[in-house]
Each structure stands twice: as C-alpha cells, then as structure tokens.
Coordinates of C-alpha atoms and ligand atoms in Angstrom, one line a residue:
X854 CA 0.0 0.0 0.0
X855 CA 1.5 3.7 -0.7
X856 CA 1.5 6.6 1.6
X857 CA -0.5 9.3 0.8
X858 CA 0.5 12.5 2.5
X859 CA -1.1 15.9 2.1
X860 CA 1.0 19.2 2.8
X861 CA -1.5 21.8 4.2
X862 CA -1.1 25.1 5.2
X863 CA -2.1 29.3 4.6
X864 CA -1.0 30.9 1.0
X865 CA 2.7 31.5 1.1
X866 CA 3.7 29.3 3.6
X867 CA 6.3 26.8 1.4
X868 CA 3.5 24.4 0.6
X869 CA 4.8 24.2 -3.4
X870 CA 8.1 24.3 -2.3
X871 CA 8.5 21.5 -0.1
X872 CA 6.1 19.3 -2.7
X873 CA 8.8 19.7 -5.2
X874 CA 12.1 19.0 -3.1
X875 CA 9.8 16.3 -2.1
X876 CA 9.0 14.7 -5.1
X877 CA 12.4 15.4 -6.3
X878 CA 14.5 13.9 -3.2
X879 CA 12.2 10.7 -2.8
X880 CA 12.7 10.3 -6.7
X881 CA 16.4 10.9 -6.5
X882 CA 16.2 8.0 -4.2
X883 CA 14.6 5.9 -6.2
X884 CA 10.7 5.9 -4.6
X885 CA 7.8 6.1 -7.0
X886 CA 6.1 8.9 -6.0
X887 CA 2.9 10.6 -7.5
X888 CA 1.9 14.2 -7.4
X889 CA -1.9 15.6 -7.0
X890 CA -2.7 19.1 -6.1
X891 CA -6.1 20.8 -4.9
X892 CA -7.6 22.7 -5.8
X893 CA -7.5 20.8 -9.0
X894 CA -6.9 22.2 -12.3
X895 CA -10.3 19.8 -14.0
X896 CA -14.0 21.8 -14.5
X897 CA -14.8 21.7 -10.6
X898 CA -11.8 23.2 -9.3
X899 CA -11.5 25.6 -11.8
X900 CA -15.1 26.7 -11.1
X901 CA -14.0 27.2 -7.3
X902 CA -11.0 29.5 -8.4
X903 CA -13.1 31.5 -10.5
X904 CA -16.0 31.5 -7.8
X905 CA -13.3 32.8 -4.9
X906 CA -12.3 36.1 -7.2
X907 CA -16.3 37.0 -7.6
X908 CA -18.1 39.4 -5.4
X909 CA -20.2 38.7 -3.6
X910 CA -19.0 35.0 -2.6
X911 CA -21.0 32.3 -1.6
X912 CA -19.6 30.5 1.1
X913 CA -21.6 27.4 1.3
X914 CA -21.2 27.2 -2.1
X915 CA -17.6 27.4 -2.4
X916 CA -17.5 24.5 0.1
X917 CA -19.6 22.1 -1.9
X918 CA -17.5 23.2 -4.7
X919 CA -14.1 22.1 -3.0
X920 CA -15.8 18.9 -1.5
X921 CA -17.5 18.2 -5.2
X922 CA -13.7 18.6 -6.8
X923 CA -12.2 16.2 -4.4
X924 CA -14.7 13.3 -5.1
X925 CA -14.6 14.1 -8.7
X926 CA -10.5 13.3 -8.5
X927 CA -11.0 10.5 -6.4
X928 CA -10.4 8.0 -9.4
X929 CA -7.4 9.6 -10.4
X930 CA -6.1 9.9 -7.0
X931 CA -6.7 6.4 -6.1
X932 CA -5.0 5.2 -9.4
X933 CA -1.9 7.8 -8.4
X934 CA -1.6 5.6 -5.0
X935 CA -2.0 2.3 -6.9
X936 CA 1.0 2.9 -9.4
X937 CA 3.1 5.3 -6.8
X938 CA 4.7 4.4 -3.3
X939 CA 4.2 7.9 -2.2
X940 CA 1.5 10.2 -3.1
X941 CA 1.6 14.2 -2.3
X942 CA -0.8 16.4 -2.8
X943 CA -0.5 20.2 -2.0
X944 CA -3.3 21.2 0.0
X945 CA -6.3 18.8 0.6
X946 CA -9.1 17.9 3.7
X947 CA -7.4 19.7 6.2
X948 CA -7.0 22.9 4.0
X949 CA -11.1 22.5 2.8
X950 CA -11.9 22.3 6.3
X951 CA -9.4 25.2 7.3
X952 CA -10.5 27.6 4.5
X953 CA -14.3 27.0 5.0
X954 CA -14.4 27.3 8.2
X955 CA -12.7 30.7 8.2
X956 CA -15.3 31.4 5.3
X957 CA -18.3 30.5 7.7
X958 CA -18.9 27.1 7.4
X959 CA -19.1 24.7 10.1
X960 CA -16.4 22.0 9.8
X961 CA -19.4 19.2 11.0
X962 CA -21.4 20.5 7.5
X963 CA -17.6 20.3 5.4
X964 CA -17.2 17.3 6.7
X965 CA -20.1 15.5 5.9
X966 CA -19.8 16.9 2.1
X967 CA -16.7 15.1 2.1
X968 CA -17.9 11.7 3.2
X969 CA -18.6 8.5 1.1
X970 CA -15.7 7.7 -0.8
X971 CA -13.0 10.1 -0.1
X972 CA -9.9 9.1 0.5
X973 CA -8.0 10.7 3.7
X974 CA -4.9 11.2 3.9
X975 CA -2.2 8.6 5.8
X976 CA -0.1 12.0 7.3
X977 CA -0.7 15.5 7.0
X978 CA 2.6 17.8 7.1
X979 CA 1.3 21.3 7.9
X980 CA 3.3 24.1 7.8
X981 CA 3.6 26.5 10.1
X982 CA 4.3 30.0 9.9
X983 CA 2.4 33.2 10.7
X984 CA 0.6 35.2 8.3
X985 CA 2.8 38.4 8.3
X986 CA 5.6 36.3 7.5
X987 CA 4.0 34.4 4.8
X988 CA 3.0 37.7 3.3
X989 CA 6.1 39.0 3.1
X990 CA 7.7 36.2 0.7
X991 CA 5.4 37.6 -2.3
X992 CA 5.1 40.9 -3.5
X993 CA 1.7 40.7 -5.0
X994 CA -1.6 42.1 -4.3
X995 CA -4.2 39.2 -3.5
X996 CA -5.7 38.0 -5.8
X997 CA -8.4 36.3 -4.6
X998 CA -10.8 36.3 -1.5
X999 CA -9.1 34.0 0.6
X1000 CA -5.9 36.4 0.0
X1001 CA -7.5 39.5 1.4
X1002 CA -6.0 40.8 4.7
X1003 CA -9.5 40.3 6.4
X1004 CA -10.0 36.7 5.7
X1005 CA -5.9 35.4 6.0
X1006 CA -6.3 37.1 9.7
X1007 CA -9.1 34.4 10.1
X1008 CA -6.6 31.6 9.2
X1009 CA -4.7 30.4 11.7
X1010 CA -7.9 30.5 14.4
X1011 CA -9.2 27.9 11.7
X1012 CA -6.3 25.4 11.5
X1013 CA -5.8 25.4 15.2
X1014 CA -9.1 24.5 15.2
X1015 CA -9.3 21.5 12.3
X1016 CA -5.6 20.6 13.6
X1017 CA -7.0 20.1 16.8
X1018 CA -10.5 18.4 14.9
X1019 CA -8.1 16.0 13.3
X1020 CA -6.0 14.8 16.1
X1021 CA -9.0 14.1 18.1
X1022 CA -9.9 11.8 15.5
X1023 CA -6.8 10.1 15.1
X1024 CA -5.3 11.5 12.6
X1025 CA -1.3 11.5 11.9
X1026 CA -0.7 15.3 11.7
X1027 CA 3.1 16.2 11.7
X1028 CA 3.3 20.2 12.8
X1029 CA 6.5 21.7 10.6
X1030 CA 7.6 24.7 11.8
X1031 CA 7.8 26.5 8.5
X1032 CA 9.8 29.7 9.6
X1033 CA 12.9 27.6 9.1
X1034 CA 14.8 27.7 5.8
X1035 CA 13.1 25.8 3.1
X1036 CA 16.1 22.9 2.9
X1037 CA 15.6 22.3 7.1
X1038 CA 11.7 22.3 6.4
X1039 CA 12.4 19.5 3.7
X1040 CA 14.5 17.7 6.0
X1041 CA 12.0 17.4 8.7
X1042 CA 9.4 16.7 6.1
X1043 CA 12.0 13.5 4.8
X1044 CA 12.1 12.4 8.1
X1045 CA 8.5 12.1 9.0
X1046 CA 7.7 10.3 5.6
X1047 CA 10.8 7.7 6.1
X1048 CA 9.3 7.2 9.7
X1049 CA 6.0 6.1 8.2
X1050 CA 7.3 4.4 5.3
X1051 CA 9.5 2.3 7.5
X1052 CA 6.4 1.6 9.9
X1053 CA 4.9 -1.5 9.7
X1054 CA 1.1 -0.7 8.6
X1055 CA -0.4 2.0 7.1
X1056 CA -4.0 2.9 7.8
X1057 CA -5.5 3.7 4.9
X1058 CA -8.7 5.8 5.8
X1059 CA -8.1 7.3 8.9
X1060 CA -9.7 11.1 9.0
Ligands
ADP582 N1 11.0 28.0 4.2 C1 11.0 29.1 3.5 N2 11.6 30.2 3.9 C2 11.5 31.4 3.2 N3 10.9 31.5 2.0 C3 10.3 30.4 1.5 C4 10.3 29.1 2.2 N4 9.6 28.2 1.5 C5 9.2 28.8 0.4 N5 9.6 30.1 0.3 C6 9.3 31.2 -0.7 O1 8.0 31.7 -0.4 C7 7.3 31.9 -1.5 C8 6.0 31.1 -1.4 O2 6.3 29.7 -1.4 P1 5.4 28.6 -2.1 O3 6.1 27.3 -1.9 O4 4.9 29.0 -3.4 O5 4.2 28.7 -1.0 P2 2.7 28.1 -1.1 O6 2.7 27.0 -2.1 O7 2.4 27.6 0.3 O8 1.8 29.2 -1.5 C9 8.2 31.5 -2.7 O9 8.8 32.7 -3.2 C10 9.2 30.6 -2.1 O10 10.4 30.6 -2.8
TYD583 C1 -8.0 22.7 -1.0 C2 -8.8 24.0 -0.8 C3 -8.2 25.2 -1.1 N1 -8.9 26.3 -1.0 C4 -8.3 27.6 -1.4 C5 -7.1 28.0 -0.6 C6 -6.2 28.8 -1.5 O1 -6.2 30.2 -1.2 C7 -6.9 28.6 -2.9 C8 -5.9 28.3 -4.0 O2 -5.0 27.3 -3.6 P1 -3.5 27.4 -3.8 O3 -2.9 26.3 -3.1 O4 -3.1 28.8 -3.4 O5 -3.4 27.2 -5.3 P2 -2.6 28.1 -6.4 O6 -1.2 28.3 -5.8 O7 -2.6 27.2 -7.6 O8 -3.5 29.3 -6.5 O9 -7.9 27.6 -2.7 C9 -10.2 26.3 -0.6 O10 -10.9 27.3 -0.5 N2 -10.8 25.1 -0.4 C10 -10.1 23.9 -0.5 O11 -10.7 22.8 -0.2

C-alpha cells in the first residue's frame, strides 16, 4: 500500500516548495512517487477558483465546490496511490476544512460533504508560519478572496481549530515549523515520511 500524505497550510507558507524537493528527493532515491494538487486544475476546481475572485462569494457554495472537486479526483487519485509508493498532494481535507471554516462554514457540515468515498490522507505535514511572514515572501496584491487581509487574519484560528479536529480523531498530523529555511523544512518533512514508510502498517482511511 502507498503513503499518501497531504502538505497543508495558509498561502505563502512553502507548501509548493516543499512538494517539489519532495517529489524530487524521494525520486532521486529511487521511490515512485505521485503528485496531486487541490484545488484541482479539472471543470470543478476551476469553477472554485473562479468563484473565490467573484463578489459577492457564496460560502456554502464554495464549500460544496471544493468537497465536489475532491470526489470528482477521487479516481485519479486512487489510481496515483495504486501505481506510486508515495503520493503528495498540496493542500487537501485539512485545508477544505481550514479555508471553509474561516469562510463560515461549520467543519461538521464540510465534513459531511466530504464523506462516502474520499480518500484521507495517511499524514498530513502542515506548515507552520504566521501570516505576516508568509505575506512578506510575495510581493503581489491578493488575488483572490481568501488572499485578502480580512479573511488570512481568520486563518490560523481555523487550523488550530481542524488541527485540533483531526488529532482528536486520530489522525497522523506532523506540525513543521515552517519559519525555518526551506532545505531544514524539507528535512523534517524526509524524516517524517521515512518514519512512516518504514512503519509496519499504514491505515489507509483514517480522518
Ligand atoms: N522555508 C521558506 N523560507 C523562506 N521562503 C520560502 C520558504 N519556502 C518557500 N519560500 C518562498 O516563499 C514563496 C511562497 O512559497 P510557495 O512554496 O509558493 O508557497 P505556497 O505553495 O504555500 O503558497 C516563494 O517565493 C518561495 O520561494
Ligand atoms: C484545498 C482547498 C483550497 N482552497 C483555497 C485555498 C487557496 O487560497 C486557494 C488556492 O489554492 P493554492 O494552493 O493557493 O493554489 P494556487 O497556488 O494554484 O493558486 O484555494 C479552498 O478554498 N478550499 C479547499 O478545499
């Protein structure tokens, strides 16, 4: 069985980063790995983007929208962890939950759109940094809702909230302090995926 591990976090935070020294180290090393991202480039994701840049925003249905593109991939997702030993994906349940609840939505009602079929992840890597720091690494205006200055201020109130969701739950959530430099955050990263690649089960479906 392969090891599907999401990398969560707010915008700016190294998320695309560490998926590609990822990717790239655990390939160097000879691991199969496979790559998914959310949201996802197909007609549902899309539709999200575009929805999150459009005034006024509906947040319910943004919600439904990100739990709809995530069932939609789950056939290509599950064929990723069939032919891969390791599956990434950047952002993915932790960050729906994360985003919508900041947005309004109670993480009970996410979570429910998400049931029947999806697949969680084995261990989520999230990345930890505060928003003014994040912010500072680009020099862009936002560019979409969940960029403003109003909503990012919501942020990390909504992770330590779902963080704290998921480990009551049992997830496997690894908590990478992502102020270091980008090579120390792939390190840590390395190790927590070896660590569970070297364990002797994985579960599969936990939340
Ligand atoms: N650990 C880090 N320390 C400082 N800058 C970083 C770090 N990781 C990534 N960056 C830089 O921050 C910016 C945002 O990184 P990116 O990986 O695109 O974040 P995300 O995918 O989470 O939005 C990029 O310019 C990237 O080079
Ligand atoms: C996964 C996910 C992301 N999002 C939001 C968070 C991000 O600000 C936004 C875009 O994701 P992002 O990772 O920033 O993609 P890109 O770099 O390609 O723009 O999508 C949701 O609102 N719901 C979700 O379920």
């Amino acid at each position: 069985m392969s090891l599907f591990v999401a990398v969560e976090g707010i915008d700016h935070s190294g998320k695309t980063t560490l998926v590609e020294g990822l990717c790239q180290t655990l390939t160097g090393r000879g691991v199969a790995v496979g790559r998914h991202k959310e949201p996802t480039s197909a007609p549902i994701g899309s539709l999200l983007r575009s929805f999150a840049v459009e005034e006024p925003a509906c947040p319910a249905a943004l919600a439904l929208l990100s739990a709809a593109d995530r069932h939609h991939q789950q056939p290509t997702l599950r064929a990723l962890l069939r032919e891969a030993q390791v599956v990434i994906s950047d952002r993915y349940y932790l960050s729906g939950l994360a985003y919508h609840l900041a947005d309004g939505i109670d993480p009970a009602f996410y979570a429910s759109s998400c049931a029947g079929g999806v697949r969680m992840p084995d261990v989520y890597l999230y990345l930890d940094v505060p928003v003014p720091v994040a912010a500072e690494r680009v020099d862009r205006p936002p560019d979409s809702r969940w960029e403003t200055r109003e909503f990012t201020s919501r942020l990390p109130g909504a992770y330590h909230t779902c963080l704290a969701l998921l480990r009551g739950q049992g997830a496997d959530v690894v908590g990478l302090d992502a102020q270091q430099p980008a090579p120390a955050v792939l390190a840590s990263a390395l190790a927590a995926i070896e660590d569970r690649l070297s364990a002797p089960t994985l579960r599969g479906n936990a939340p």
